[in-house]
Amino acid sequence: MLRTRRSLRHRATPALLLAPGLLLFLVVIVFSALRTFWISLHAWDGFGPMTWVGLSNYAELWGDPQFWVSLRNNVIWLAVFLLAPPMGLAIALLVNQKIRTMRLAKSLFFMPLVLSTVTVGVIFVWFYDPSYGLLALLFHAFGASPPAVLSSDTWVTFAVVFAALWPQVAFCMILFLAGLNTLDEEIIGAGRVDNARGWQMLRHIVLPQLRQVAFIALAISMIGALRSFDIIAVMTSGGPFGSSTNLAYQMYQESLFSYRFGYGAALATVLFAIMMVFIVWYLLRLLRDERSA
Amino acid sequence: MTRNTLNRRRFLAATAAAGTSCLAAPLYAQSRELVIISDRGNPDQRAALTDIANAFGREAGVRVSLNNMDHEAHKTAIRNYLVASPPDINFWFSGERMRGFVKRGLFSDITDLVEKNGWADVVPAMSATTVDGRIYGLPTAGLVWGLWYRKDVFDSNGWTPPRTAEDFLSFGQNAREAGMTPIAIGTKEMWPAAGWFDHMNLRINGLDHHRALMEGRIAYTDGSLTRVTDRWAEQVKAGMFLRNETSYGWEQAAAILAQKKAAMMDLAGFIIYGFPEADRAQLRLAPFPTYDTGIGRYEDFSVDSIHIPSGAKNPEVARDFLTYFYQPDRLWEYLKPDGNLPARTDIDVSSDPIMVESRKGLVGVDGTSQYFDRDTDPDVAQAGLKGFQEFMVRPERASDILAGIERARARAYGPL
């Protein structure tokens, strides 16, 4: 009797400890995701009655030119954000040198991470300003007329991603710096004994030990690229005429400005499906590493 | 439950009254409450509103809580709070924006209050808050839209405001020769481009056509709109507008006008926010040029208004507040910092040069609409705002753009 109770308690403890988190996860994430999918099958203005329309929101997405622009922009975000981990690594290697002023350099590189995205966006809007911005001054210095990058439907997305890349690189740098601090001194020592130096040391001794960190940096950059929203809102509001809108921003506009919550939910579902690919990949890697460890 | 809390409150009030007799009266009275939600961006106007609300609270013995929201955020929040937790008073726009809520039964009918006070006689704009003969809000101020310019700049160049389409293009030529941009416009927030469309359509196709278009009864692919886009494209190609206009908000565009780098700008009385205090006296308003002499002078005149949500918890206090607030001197206190024209015609605005200009701008007007995004369905408005912003940059895409807006129109109003 006593034993069964004890074993019950033994088994119940982890379940009880997991329960609050699990409950929150079910309500906030799983329920919301399912509900979003349910809404995407309806036409709904946000507070009137919901009308069942089946998959027609998705069919409309297919024929909506803005959807393809948003999708293209998400691909640009993903591609440019691929640069964040290698750039972060390069800077981490640079500031990891034992030189006196490096501490200052390190904190300068770290700075964008403390700034809120809104601040970063505002700073870059000033930077790009075609009449008074730093970029304009640079162009004037060379006698050229500055481009209005935020007004150009070709360049605007790149201009916004570039601004967002700044804190992202800093974030990757921090990850790699932490990774560099946990390097196994013995392996490095062994490498030194075998006369490994410079590039060889980096390629064969340091990088293999940073694989785990690199993987996390890459996965987080990808997911960050997909959920980017705030900096677009601050810098361009998705404009000019929707050229810098991505799926997340289009979802916000359709739902809250055009009052088309069903259509917005369909966009959210598509975005979720794309993100799922990266999340599943990330989780599978994580599980595999945990099992092999 | 209610009785319980009431008893407790009464008990507390009674104890307090016994303790401090001088505070007793307000404490009793303060069981009456009034909740106001406003959306004013101008800090001076907010301060004026706070003063009025506090004075009302003192005189009527009401505890007033005034919540001001960001102007843009309020446009989305209102849909939520009108249903979930309606205040007693809220600020909003009249026209289609109001009608949507009236149709859903979210605003109170205040026709009797208006009749009792005889307000309809002094408020011609009351039609903007009237749906099927019933009144659902009080117009506070109207925004008179037109082309603003600096008198000193026009005088020194010997210019007069352009009257016809031909004048307009040759005026643009003159302005450019003087090294100025003819028209300052910033379309970062998109609506200024739609305002320009309103002017063009009202001048070329007239008010009846414009109303039908806004109510979804004319397709955007209709031939009548090609006439508008053709003339508009002419202006774009003639270099009438500020370059890279999508990079600028309206404040920056107004600053360009203030710095004498541009000659004119399409806006309403709130242009004063973008102007340094010392330069405001130079501002003059000219009506948009005529495109077709056979068509009357129709203008955008957007009316802001104040409402009682139908779910208000203290509708009687709210009605008292409206009566208090709508007195000419108080309404003037509230409107003075804003630069927009009072809806009441019995308010003397002669002390304010900008309002005098606005009022002059209304003389000789044959009929009014509100503004593109206040007159039509929000979905269509959003598509239109984006489309006209694109048109000003890529006028050659006119037919694709109009087809895009038509898709939204067909979605909102059904096929024709």
XYZ file of C-alpha atoms in Angstrom:
709
model
C 0.000 0.000 0.000
C 2.694 2.380 1.082
C 4.898 1.270 -1.750
C 2.263 1.850 -4.431
C 1.562 5.282 -3.095
C 5.223 6.118 -3.115
C 5.689 4.827 -6.646
C 2.614 6.766 -7.718
C 4.086 9.885 -6.247
C 7.330 9.007 -7.894
C 5.673 8.904 -11.263
C 3.342 11.819 -10.646
C 6.084 14.308 -9.745
C 7.504 14.825 -13.250
C 3.998 14.961 -14.684
C 2.983 17.594 -12.141
C 6.122 19.596 -12.748
C 5.532 19.487 -16.485
C 1.831 20.319 -16.207
C 1.964 24.153 -15.944
C 4.295 24.495 -18.916
C 2.403 21.924 -20.906
C -0.912 23.579 -20.155
C 0.402 26.954 -21.203
C 1.850 25.441 -24.360
C -1.440 23.750 -25.203
C -3.516 26.861 -24.654
C -1.207 29.506 -26.086
C 0.457 27.614 -28.937
C -1.482 24.499 -29.930
C -4.967 25.829 -29.390
C -4.166 29.150 -31.093
C -2.584 27.403 -34.060
C -5.574 25.122 -34.537
C -7.980 27.990 -34.064
C -6.059 30.063 -36.647
C -6.384 27.237 -39.120
C -10.112 27.016 -38.349
C -10.527 30.784 -38.919
C -8.639 30.523 -42.207
C -11.507 28.420 -43.553
C -13.960 31.268 -42.952
C -14.664 34.786 -44.104
C -14.655 36.902 -40.954
C -14.381 40.625 -40.314
C -13.246 40.261 -36.713
C -16.508 40.639 -34.856
C -19.449 39.744 -37.060
C -20.552 36.195 -37.745
C -18.072 33.811 -39.392
C -19.046 32.387 -42.776
C -17.659 29.061 -43.898
C -15.799 29.409 -47.192
C -13.717 26.221 -47.223
C -10.390 26.591 -48.951
C -11.288 29.662 -50.967
C -9.005 31.907 -48.893
C -6.116 29.696 -49.961
C -7.289 29.738 -53.569
C -7.378 33.530 -53.402
C -3.838 33.603 -52.017
C -2.682 31.787 -55.129
C -4.038 34.562 -57.355
C -3.003 37.476 -55.104
C 0.069 39.261 -56.539
C 0.839 40.654 -53.078
C 1.147 37.122 -51.686
C 3.884 36.294 -54.190
C 5.714 39.528 -53.435
C 5.535 38.693 -49.714
C 6.750 35.168 -50.319
C 9.635 36.428 -52.456
C 10.559 38.859 -49.682
C 10.555 36.058 -47.116
C 12.988 34.155 -49.341
C 15.221 37.258 -49.531
C 15.113 37.542 -45.730
C 16.104 33.881 -45.375
C 18.922 34.153 -47.904
C 20.425 37.311 -46.418
C 20.089 36.022 -42.861
C 22.225 33.034 -43.879
C 25.085 35.546 -43.757
C 24.559 36.239 -40.058
C 26.277 33.101 -38.633
C 29.502 33.365 -40.710
C 29.726 37.107 -40.090
C 29.100 36.566 -36.396
C 31.798 33.915 -36.341
C 34.287 36.189 -38.088
C 33.688 38.996 -35.618
C 33.778 36.580 -32.676
C 37.174 35.279 -33.792
C 38.377 38.849 -34.200
C 37.268 40.125 -30.791
C 38.340 36.934 -29.032
C 41.995 37.962 -29.428
C 43.729 38.839 -26.196
C 44.418 42.465 -27.060
C 43.836 45.244 -24.588
C 41.252 47.352 -26.501
C 39.244 44.334 -27.582
C 36.958 44.677 -24.627
C 35.766 48.019 -26.016
C 35.414 46.563 -29.526
C 33.456 43.662 -28.086
C 30.974 45.925 -26.357
C 30.598 48.043 -29.506
C 29.754 44.961 -31.525
C 27.425 43.861 -28.776
C 25.534 47.156 -28.703
C 22.864 46.547 -31.390
C 21.655 43.591 -29.355
C 20.668 45.816 -26.443
C 18.806 48.219 -28.709
C 15.183 47.406 -29.367
C 14.313 46.573 -32.957
C 12.284 49.759 -33.167
C 15.359 51.820 -32.330
C 17.433 49.959 -34.909
C 14.708 50.625 -37.492
C 14.544 54.330 -36.713
C 18.348 54.664 -36.845
C 18.426 53.038 -40.266
C 15.563 55.174 -41.564
C 17.723 58.211 -40.728
C 20.748 56.525 -42.239
C 18.885 55.968 -45.528
C 17.169 59.382 -45.639
C 17.726 60.615 -49.207
C 18.265 64.269 -48.241
C 19.973 64.325 -44.833
C 21.007 60.744 -44.107
C 24.551 59.439 -43.677
C 24.183 57.417 -46.839
C 23.222 60.573 -48.749
C 26.248 62.402 -47.300
C 28.489 59.543 -48.415
C 27.112 59.698 -51.940
C 27.452 63.479 -52.023
C 31.071 63.155 -50.910
C 31.739 61.196 -54.086
C 29.669 63.608 -56.142
C 26.918 61.085 -56.813
C 23.222 61.590 -56.202
C 21.983 59.331 -53.399
C 19.370 56.642 -54.071
C 16.163 56.689 -52.035
C 16.467 53.028 -51.099
C 13.319 52.970 -49.000
C 11.314 54.322 -51.947
C 12.662 51.863 -54.488
C 10.521 48.789 -54.951
C 13.642 46.864 -56.018
C 15.950 47.737 -53.127
C 13.670 48.378 -50.230
C 13.596 44.790 -48.928
C 17.373 44.538 -49.047
C 17.649 47.849 -47.205
C 15.348 46.593 -44.436
C 17.012 43.170 -44.168
C 20.386 44.836 -43.965
C 19.181 46.866 -40.974
C 17.824 43.729 -39.317
C 21.066 41.876 -40.015
C 22.999 44.210 -37.720
C 21.539 42.938 -34.412
C 21.351 39.411 -35.808
C 25.110 39.351 -36.482
C 25.710 40.617 -32.956
C 23.545 37.831 -31.618
C 25.485 35.178 -33.571
C 28.725 36.753 -32.372
C 27.673 36.301 -28.753
C 26.782 32.666 -29.390
C 30.161 32.008 -31.003
C 32.041 33.888 -28.286
C 30.416 31.670 -25.701
C 31.328 28.662 -27.842
C 34.940 29.798 -28.133
C 35.189 29.972 -24.352
C 34.227 26.347 -23.974
C 36.825 25.036 -26.418
C 38.730 22.069 -25.089
C 42.194 23.332 -24.198
C 43.602 19.822 -24.398
C 42.567 19.340 -28.014
C 44.022 22.719 -28.893
C 47.201 21.790 -27.084
C 47.331 18.501 -28.964
C 46.849 20.386 -32.204
C 49.701 22.674 -31.322
C 51.955 19.722 -30.646
C 51.090 18.479 -34.135
C 52.137 21.886 -35.472
C 48.677 23.114 -36.463
C 48.550 26.869 -36.873
C 46.329 29.592 -38.301
C 43.875 28.334 -40.903
C 44.553 24.659 -40.166
C 43.952 25.166 -36.471
C 40.684 26.958 -37.239
C 39.502 24.489 -39.855
C 40.334 21.219 -38.102
C 40.459 22.012 -34.386
C 38.242 25.011 -33.592
C 35.373 24.779 -36.084
C 34.488 21.135 -35.399
C 34.028 22.038 -31.755
C 31.765 24.933 -32.707
C 29.420 22.791 -34.788
C 26.720 22.711 -32.149
C 26.802 26.474 -31.700
C 26.816 27.070 -35.455
C 23.756 24.920 -35.798
C 21.877 26.878 -33.148
C 22.972 30.197 -34.680
C 21.743 29.089 -38.100
C 18.426 27.737 -36.870
C 17.661 30.828 -34.806
C 18.621 33.119 -37.705
C 16.270 31.255 -40.038
C 13.364 31.437 -37.636
C 14.196 35.088 -36.908
C 14.103 35.842 -40.636
C 10.659 34.298 -40.962
C 9.106 36.039 -38.006
C 10.513 39.477 -38.851
C 7.766 42.029 -38.576
C 8.488 44.928 -36.243
C 11.376 46.402 -38.210
C 9.265 46.389 -41.392
C 6.475 48.182 -39.562
C 8.895 50.828 -38.308
C 10.930 51.370 -41.452
C 8.456 51.128 -44.331
C 5.030 49.932 -43.125
C 5.459 47.323 -45.849
C 5.710 49.972 -48.547
C 6.241 51.449 -51.017
C 3.031 49.831 -52.244
C 3.658 46.524 -50.536
C 7.143 45.933 -51.973
C 8.746 45.295 -48.593
C 5.816 43.391 -47.080
C 6.470 39.831 -45.995
C 3.974 37.161 -44.988
C 3.850 38.204 -41.339
C 3.290 41.851 -42.200
C 0.700 41.074 -44.845
C -1.172 38.970 -42.323
C -1.231 41.947 -39.939
C -2.437 44.322 -42.642
C -5.137 42.057 -44.029
C -6.498 41.289 -40.575
C -6.303 44.645 -38.841
C -6.575 47.203 -41.641
C -8.691 45.427 -44.237
C -10.606 43.590 -41.476
C -10.208 40.242 -43.246
C -9.327 37.897 -40.417
C -10.015 34.750 -42.430
C -7.592 35.764 -45.130
C -5.040 36.867 -42.552
C -5.370 33.492 -40.837
C -4.728 31.750 -44.165
C -1.507 33.748 -44.507
C -0.558 32.834 -40.958
C -1.149 29.170 -41.725
C 1.107 29.305 -44.783
C 3.802 31.052 -42.754
C 3.417 28.439 -40.039
C 3.859 25.651 -42.570
C 7.086 27.203 -43.864
C 8.374 27.732 -40.350
C 7.471 24.160 -39.463
C 10.117 22.937 -41.922
C 12.840 24.732 -39.986
C 11.433 23.914 -36.572
C 11.168 20.199 -37.357
C 14.684 20.198 -38.750
C 15.920 21.963 -35.594
C 14.109 19.595 -33.232
C 15.235 16.478 -35.094
C 18.835 17.603 -34.896
C 18.435 18.392 -31.212
C 16.877 15.016 -30.447
C 19.518 13.148 -32.423
C 22.317 14.929 -30.595
C 20.708 14.266 -27.251
C 20.331 10.567 -28.024
C 23.907 10.180 -29.213
C 25.222 12.074 -26.185
C -24.095 41.019 -5.622
C -24.750 44.515 -6.926
C -26.760 45.386 -3.879
C -23.987 44.117 -1.695
C -21.318 46.336 -3.216
C -23.727 49.236 -3.235
C -24.308 48.764 0.447
C -20.642 48.566 1.147
C -19.979 51.661 -0.887
C -22.773 53.491 0.906
C -21.438 52.358 4.200
C -17.982 53.605 3.274
C -19.395 56.887 2.086
C -21.369 57.283 5.267
C -18.345 56.556 7.448
C -16.267 58.982 5.467
C -18.994 61.557 5.686
C -19.105 61.198 9.439
C -15.346 61.521 9.645
C -14.752 64.410 7.298
C -17.962 66.216 6.687
C -16.502 68.589 4.140
C -15.599 65.722 1.831
C -18.931 64.040 2.160
C -20.698 65.637 -0.765
C -18.188 64.746 -3.457
C -17.818 61.239 -2.072
C -21.503 60.558 -2.374
C -21.618 62.074 -5.770
C -18.635 60.211 -7.073
C -20.531 56.995 -7.318
C -21.489 58.491 -10.692
C -18.859 57.710 -13.294
C -17.964 58.649 -16.844
C -15.438 56.838 -19.023
C -14.129 58.621 -22.117
C -11.866 57.228 -24.839
C -10.249 59.808 -27.094
C -7.707 59.567 -29.909
C -6.165 63.035 -30.059
C -2.537 63.261 -31.170
C -2.012 66.952 -30.437
C -0.806 67.403 -26.819
C -2.353 70.884 -26.511
C -5.699 69.562 -27.609
C -5.394 66.666 -25.165
C -4.722 69.134 -22.374
C -7.791 71.179 -23.376
C -9.948 68.056 -23.371
C -8.612 67.031 -19.958
C -9.480 70.458 -18.565
C -13.022 70.270 -19.921
C -13.513 66.724 -18.622
C -12.204 67.651 -15.161
C -14.360 70.755 -14.979
C -17.386 68.667 -15.907
C -16.458 66.118 -13.258
C -16.273 68.826 -10.589
C -19.493 70.573 -11.571
C -21.589 67.478 -12.063
C -19.966 65.483 -9.251
C -18.875 62.692 -11.538
C -15.675 60.706 -11.456
C -14.328 61.088 -14.981
C -11.657 58.837 -16.407
C -10.261 60.015 -19.687
C -8.177 57.544 -21.698
C -6.342 58.867 -24.698
C -5.122 56.376 -27.303
C -2.655 56.756 -30.111
C -4.573 57.974 -33.152
C -3.631 55.062 -35.421
C -3.871 52.382 -32.729
C -7.338 53.628 -31.830
C -8.605 52.842 -35.341
C -8.149 49.138 -34.665
C -8.840 49.153 -30.932
C -12.320 50.640 -31.370
C -13.640 47.449 -32.963
C -12.621 45.598 -29.889
C -13.692 47.947 -27.133
C -17.091 48.836 -28.606
C -18.040 45.186 -28.232
C -16.007 44.045 -25.241
C -15.892 47.024 -22.848
C -17.635 50.088 -24.256
C -16.832 53.459 -22.642
C -19.523 56.092 -22.105
C -18.100 58.506 -24.670
C -15.759 57.886 -27.571
C -14.187 59.901 -30.370
C -14.448 58.730 -33.949
C -15.023 59.728 -37.571
C -18.402 60.240 -39.176
C -19.437 58.953 -42.600
C -18.888 55.346 -43.669
C -16.555 54.749 -40.723
C -19.436 55.542 -38.366
C -22.126 53.871 -40.462
C -20.412 50.466 -40.144
C -20.808 50.602 -36.360
C -24.323 52.020 -36.524
C -25.392 49.113 -38.737
C -24.160 46.729 -36.054
C -26.043 48.659 -33.403
C -22.940 49.808 -31.552
C -23.697 53.547 -31.316
C -26.607 55.122 -29.412
C -29.288 57.124 -31.165
C -29.066 60.695 -29.795
C -31.624 62.302 -32.102
C -33.785 63.479 -29.150
C -30.805 65.145 -27.456
C -29.953 67.010 -30.671
C -33.573 68.090 -31.136
C -33.948 69.232 -27.536
C -30.921 71.497 -27.882
C -31.689 72.672 -31.408
C -28.167 71.789 -32.524
C -29.170 70.774 -36.039
C -29.778 74.474 -36.899
C -26.215 75.490 -36.159
C -24.447 72.341 -37.333
C -24.789 71.799 -41.092
C -22.361 68.887 -40.820
C -24.952 66.967 -38.774
C -25.823 65.144 -42.018
C -22.490 63.326 -41.674
C -23.607 61.675 -38.437
C -27.136 60.931 -39.642
C -28.161 57.479 -40.839
C -31.715 56.985 -42.140
C -32.891 60.171 -40.438
C -31.529 59.273 -36.999
C -28.482 60.978 -35.462
C -25.736 58.852 -33.903
C -23.065 61.367 -32.966
C -22.100 65.025 -32.650
C -19.748 66.465 -35.270
C -16.923 68.306 -33.511
C -14.803 69.656 -36.338
C -14.401 69.486 -40.076
C -11.208 69.199 -42.071
C -11.318 71.402 -45.161
C -8.990 69.958 -47.819
C -7.322 72.079 -50.437
C -3.980 73.376 -51.688
C -2.051 75.344 -49.068
C 0.706 77.753 -50.032
C 2.896 80.475 -48.552
C 1.664 83.967 -49.299
C 5.172 85.480 -49.152
C 6.492 82.979 -51.714
C 3.595 83.590 -54.093
C 3.899 87.379 -53.710
C 7.617 87.502 -54.352
C 7.246 85.358 -57.474
C 4.128 87.140 -58.655
C 2.141 83.896 -58.708
C -1.573 83.401 -58.214
C -3.120 80.050 -57.279
C -3.876 78.029 -60.452
C -7.562 77.946 -61.397
C -7.754 75.505 -64.269
C -5.984 72.331 -65.332
C -3.932 74.295 -67.889
C -3.017 76.915 -65.290
C -1.980 74.140 -63.001
C 0.563 72.649 -65.398
C 2.000 76.030 -66.366
C 2.181 76.991 -62.699
C 4.173 73.785 -62.165
C 6.516 74.848 -64.929
C 7.027 78.246 -63.269
C 7.651 76.702 -59.879
C 10.256 74.353 -61.269
C 11.965 77.226 -63.065
C 12.118 79.018 -59.703
C 13.893 75.932 -58.341
C 10.912 74.659 -56.349
C 8.912 71.455 -56.322
C 5.380 72.419 -57.452
C 3.525 70.113 -55.025
C 4.908 68.770 -51.751
C 3.422 65.371 -50.983
C 4.540 62.570 -48.668
C 2.879 59.231 -49.307
C 4.668 57.111 -46.738
C 1.366 56.779 -44.858
C -0.414 56.392 -48.209
C -3.557 58.475 -47.522
C -2.290 61.688 -49.152
C -2.257 59.921 -52.537
C -5.873 58.831 -52.032
C -6.791 62.421 -51.120
C -5.356 63.537 -54.435
C -7.479 60.916 -56.165
C -10.570 62.326 -54.418
C -9.821 65.809 -55.754
C -9.256 64.537 -59.280
C -12.334 62.353 -59.358
C -14.564 65.040 -57.843
C -13.324 67.546 -60.432
C -13.507 65.217 -63.451
C -16.484 62.951 -62.691
C -18.381 64.943 -60.067
C -19.929 64.177 -56.691
C -22.636 61.717 -57.735
C -20.112 59.550 -59.512
C -17.736 59.787 -56.556
C -20.434 58.768 -54.076
C -21.463 55.835 -56.251
C -17.839 54.780 -56.522
C -17.308 54.994 -52.763
C -20.484 52.982 -52.151
C -19.261 50.264 -54.493
C -21.775 50.910 -57.266
C -19.190 51.675 -59.968
C -16.371 49.342 -60.933
C -12.828 50.653 -60.666
C -12.246 49.269 -64.140
C -14.933 51.634 -65.483
C -13.838 53.921 -68.337
C -14.658 57.035 -66.287
C -11.686 56.317 -64.030
C -9.257 56.079 -66.914
C -9.959 59.772 -67.521
C -8.840 60.464 -63.960
C -5.695 58.354 -64.146
C -4.767 59.839 -67.547
C -4.870 63.411 -66.246
C -3.125 62.406 -63.042
C -0.386 60.571 -64.965
C 0.065 63.791 -66.956
C 0.827 65.626 -63.704
C 3.246 62.934 -62.554
C 5.092 62.999 -65.862
C 5.225 66.798 -65.800
C 7.158 66.556 -62.528
C 4.482 68.231 -60.414
C 5.168 66.139 -57.303
C 7.993 65.804 -54.824
C 10.420 63.062 -55.866
C 10.768 59.918 -53.705
C 7.524 60.877 -52.035
C 7.060 57.399 -50.525
C 10.043 58.110 -48.255
C 8.296 61.018 -46.541
C 5.460 61.350 -44.085
C 3.142 64.337 -44.422
C 5.012 66.240 -41.678
C 8.234 66.090 -43.683
C 6.394 67.198 -46.805
C 4.884 70.113 -44.847
C 8.376 71.031 -43.667
C 9.498 71.207 -47.311
C 6.659 73.660 -47.962
C 7.616 75.650 -44.871
C 11.254 75.805 -46.044
C 10.094 77.306 -49.369
C 11.413 74.321 -51.314
C 7.932 73.464 -52.533
C 5.145 75.743 -53.713
C 1.892 74.065 -52.613
C 0.593 71.145 -50.607
C -2.725 69.318 -50.400
C -3.803 69.103 -46.746
C -6.332 70.332 -44.181
C -6.001 72.849 -41.332
C -3.794 70.527 -39.290
C -0.961 71.604 -41.601
C -0.026 73.960 -38.746
C 1.573 71.030 -36.857
C 4.153 70.831 -39.617
C 4.754 74.578 -39.653
C 6.923 76.658 -37.320
C 4.812 79.048 -35.261
C 6.329 82.141 -36.862
C 5.482 81.040 -40.419
C 1.871 80.063 -39.813
C 0.519 83.506 -40.626
C 1.804 83.098 -44.192
C -0.420 80.082 -44.899
C -3.189 80.487 -47.460
C -5.644 77.980 -48.839
C -6.620 77.699 -52.515
C -9.222 75.297 -53.882
C -8.106 72.484 -56.152
C -8.092 73.663 -59.800
C -11.091 73.061 -62.064
C -10.868 70.288 -64.651
C -14.311 70.488 -66.165
C -16.300 73.731 -66.079
C -19.520 71.748 -66.334
C -18.935 70.192 -62.932
C -19.594 72.022 -59.664
C -17.096 72.638 -56.912
C -17.065 69.522 -54.749
C -14.584 69.108 -51.918
C -13.497 66.663 -49.296
C -14.755 67.859 -45.929
C -14.036 65.201 -43.316
C -15.957 65.425 -40.104
C -14.667 64.185 -36.757
C -17.324 63.303 -34.258
C -18.052 62.188 -30.711
C -20.380 59.324 -29.831
C -22.119 57.397 -27.065
C -21.602 53.643 -27.566
C -24.841 51.704 -27.158
C -23.179 49.593 -24.460
C -22.314 52.656 -22.339
C -22.775 51.957 -18.636
C -23.680 55.554 -17.773
C -25.630 56.831 -20.778
C -27.345 59.589 -18.770
C -24.030 61.017 -17.566
C -22.714 60.716 -21.107
C -25.624 62.786 -22.407
C -24.952 65.404 -19.741
C -21.343 65.469 -20.810
C -22.222 65.911 -24.496
C -24.473 68.846 -23.599
C -21.702 70.365 -21.483
C -18.959 69.730 -24.037
C -20.968 70.947 -27.026
C -21.455 74.486 -25.687
C -19.839 76.888 -28.191
C -17.141 78.213 -25.837
C -16.097 74.770 -24.607
C -16.071 73.254 -28.080
C -13.898 76.168 -29.146
C -11.489 75.599 -26.225
C -11.126 72.033 -27.414
C -10.718 72.851 -31.117
C -8.529 75.933 -30.914
C -5.199 74.070 -30.629
C -6.055 71.743 -33.522
C -6.568 74.058 -36.491
C -9.657 72.271 -37.774
C -12.898 74.117 -38.368
C -15.603 73.881 -35.646
C -18.715 72.045 -36.781
C -20.878 74.667 -35.037
C -21.344 77.716 -37.212
C -22.098 79.946 -34.193
C -18.476 79.860 -33.051
C -16.439 82.929 -33.905
C -13.158 81.751 -35.439
C -11.974 85.147 -36.668
C -9.139 85.223 -34.112
C -7.468 82.264 -35.792
C -6.056 82.955 -39.279
C -5.840 79.273 -40.271
C -9.482 78.680 -39.431
C -10.444 81.815 -41.306
C -8.686 80.332 -44.347
C -10.458 77.011 -43.857
C -13.820 78.722 -43.580
C -13.126 80.689 -46.750
C -12.301 77.373 -48.406
C -15.871 76.239 -47.780
C -17.451 79.274 -49.452
C -18.937 78.390 -52.822
C -18.693 74.645 -52.317
C -21.549 72.791 -54.049
C -21.274 69.534 -52.151
C -18.915 67.499 -50.013
C -17.611 64.008 -49.563
C -15.507 62.991 -46.556
C -12.228 61.376 -47.559
C -11.363 58.231 -49.477
C -10.684 56.024 -46.458
C -13.655 57.434 -44.537
C -16.148 57.026 -47.380
C -15.632 53.458 -48.485
C -15.362 49.952 -47.061
C -12.099 49.458 -45.091
C -10.949 46.603 -47.322
C -11.457 48.710 -50.468
C -9.893 51.706 -48.726
C -6.765 49.720 -47.914
C -6.450 48.454 -51.497
C -7.074 51.964 -52.836
C -4.540 53.664 -50.561
C -1.861 51.214 -51.609
C -2.884 51.380 -55.263
C -2.763 55.183 -55.486
C 0.590 55.265 -53.715
C 1.879 52.873 -56.384
C 0.228 54.864 -59.165
C 2.125 58.026 -58.254
C 5.404 56.141 -58.650
C 4.457 53.911 -61.577
C 1.645 55.628 -63.484
C 2.181 53.242 -66.417
C 0.709 50.451 -64.272
C -2.656 52.232 -64.046
C -4.793 49.430 -65.463
C -3.228 46.738 -63.225
C -3.642 48.968 -60.194
C -7.290 49.738 -60.925
C -7.927 46.026 -61.499
C -6.417 45.332 -58.072
C -8.718 47.854 -56.357
C -11.654 46.430 -58.315
C -10.921 42.973 -56.858
C -11.297 44.451 -53.377
C -14.464 46.324 -54.399
C -16.041 43.149 -55.812
C -15.133 41.312 -52.602
C -16.715 43.947 -50.367
C -19.766 44.955 -52.397
C -20.304 41.974 -54.709
C -20.172 41.800 -58.506
C -21.969 44.498 -60.496
